[in-house]
């Protein structure tokens, strides 16, 4: 189940308009994922990924590497600082 959710999040982030050069915050990434899932659904996100890999495989690979990196960082628990 968790891998399915992670895959859906990856596909949703992949089809979003966010760019690595923007260095988006965690909240921005979460919002983009939610927006894309609500807009396109799981099938639509998967179709967008498939289309990009078919049309621009070299660019799609680099984008998916960025997506995976962003999601890995999101899985690291937030550290709260107590004063």
GROMACS .gro file of C-alpha atoms in nm:
model
   83
    1UNK     CA    1   0.000   0.000   0.000
    2UNK     CA    2   0.273   0.249   0.094
    3UNK     CA    3   0.460   0.188  -0.230
    4UNK     CA    4   0.138   0.254  -0.423
    5UNK     CA    5   0.087   0.585  -0.244
    6UNK     CA    6   0.452   0.676  -0.302
    7UNK     CA    7   0.419   0.593  -0.673
    8UNK     CA    8   0.105   0.805  -0.705
    9UNK     CA    9   0.280   1.095  -0.531
   10UNK     CA   10   0.577   1.058  -0.767
   11UNK     CA   11   0.354   1.059  -1.074
   12UNK     CA   12   0.160   1.360  -0.946
   13UNK     CA   13   0.475   1.560  -0.873
   14UNK     CA   14   0.619   1.460  -1.209
   15UNK     CA   15   0.320   1.603  -1.399
   16UNK     CA   16   0.311   1.920  -1.190
   17UNK     CA   17   0.453   2.251  -1.309
   18UNK     CA   18   0.713   2.262  -1.030
   19UNK     CA   19   1.070   2.283  -1.148
   20UNK     CA   20   1.385   2.174  -0.963
   21UNK     CA   21   1.532   2.519  -1.019
   22UNK     CA   22   1.256   2.664  -0.797
   23UNK     CA   23   1.386   2.468  -0.494
   24UNK     CA   24   1.026   2.428  -0.375
   25UNK     CA   25   0.950   2.398  -0.006
   26UNK     CA   26   0.803   2.082   0.142
   27UNK     CA   27   0.463   2.251   0.163
   28UNK     CA   28   0.480   2.358  -0.201
   29UNK     CA   29   0.561   2.002  -0.308
   30UNK     CA   30   0.277   1.863  -0.096
   31UNK     CA   31   0.034   2.116  -0.243
   32UNK     CA   32   0.144   2.035  -0.598
   33UNK     CA   33   0.097   1.662  -0.540
   34UNK     CA   34  -0.251   1.713  -0.396
   35UNK     CA   35  -0.352   1.951  -0.675
   36UNK     CA   36  -0.240   1.713  -0.951
   37UNK     CA   37  -0.413   1.412  -0.795
   38UNK     CA   38  -0.738   1.608  -0.761
   39UNK     CA   39  -0.706   1.751  -1.112
   40UNK     CA   40  -0.599   1.441  -1.305
   41UNK     CA   41  -0.667   1.141  -1.080
   42UNK     CA   42  -0.429   0.849  -1.057
   43UNK     CA   43  -0.484   0.736  -1.416
   44UNK     CA   44  -0.430   1.086  -1.553
   45UNK     CA   45  -0.106   1.133  -1.362
   46UNK     CA   46   0.022   0.795  -1.484
   47UNK     CA   47  -0.076   0.882  -1.841
   48UNK     CA   48   0.114   1.212  -1.819
   49UNK     CA   49   0.427   1.033  -1.702
   50UNK     CA   50   0.397   0.772  -1.978
   51UNK     CA   51   0.351   1.042  -2.239
   52UNK     CA   52   0.661   1.232  -2.131
   53UNK     CA   53   0.873   0.917  -2.123
   54UNK     CA   54   0.751   0.836  -2.473
   55UNK     CA   55   0.802   1.186  -2.614
   56UNK     CA   56   1.109   1.308  -2.422
   57UNK     CA   57   1.276   1.013  -2.247
   58UNK     CA   58   1.604   1.192  -2.174
   59UNK     CA   59   1.429   1.483  -2.001
   60UNK     CA   60   1.177   1.254  -1.829
   61UNK     CA   61   1.452   1.046  -1.667
   62UNK     CA   62   1.614   1.356  -1.518
   63UNK     CA   63   1.278   1.485  -1.396
   64UNK     CA   64   1.190   1.153  -1.233
   65UNK     CA   65   1.528   1.151  -1.058
   66UNK     CA   66   1.443   1.493  -0.913
   67UNK     CA   67   1.095   1.372  -0.814
   68UNK     CA   68   1.237   1.069  -0.634
   69UNK     CA   69   1.490   1.288  -0.454
   70UNK     CA   70   1.217   1.529  -0.340
   71UNK     CA   71   0.999   1.247  -0.211
   72UNK     CA   72   1.289   1.086  -0.027
   73UNK     CA   73   1.353   1.416   0.152
   74UNK     CA   74   0.985   1.441   0.241
   75UNK     CA   75   0.993   1.101   0.410
   76UNK     CA   76   1.258   1.221   0.653
   77UNK     CA   77   1.074   1.327   0.967
   78UNK     CA   78   1.066   1.697   1.040
   79UNK     CA   79   1.290   1.789   1.328
   80UNK     CA   80   1.133   2.024   1.576
   81UNK     CA   81   1.361   2.250   1.772
   82UNK     CA   82   1.269   2.300   2.135
   83UNK     CA   83   1.394   2.606   2.316
   0.00000   0.00000   0.00000
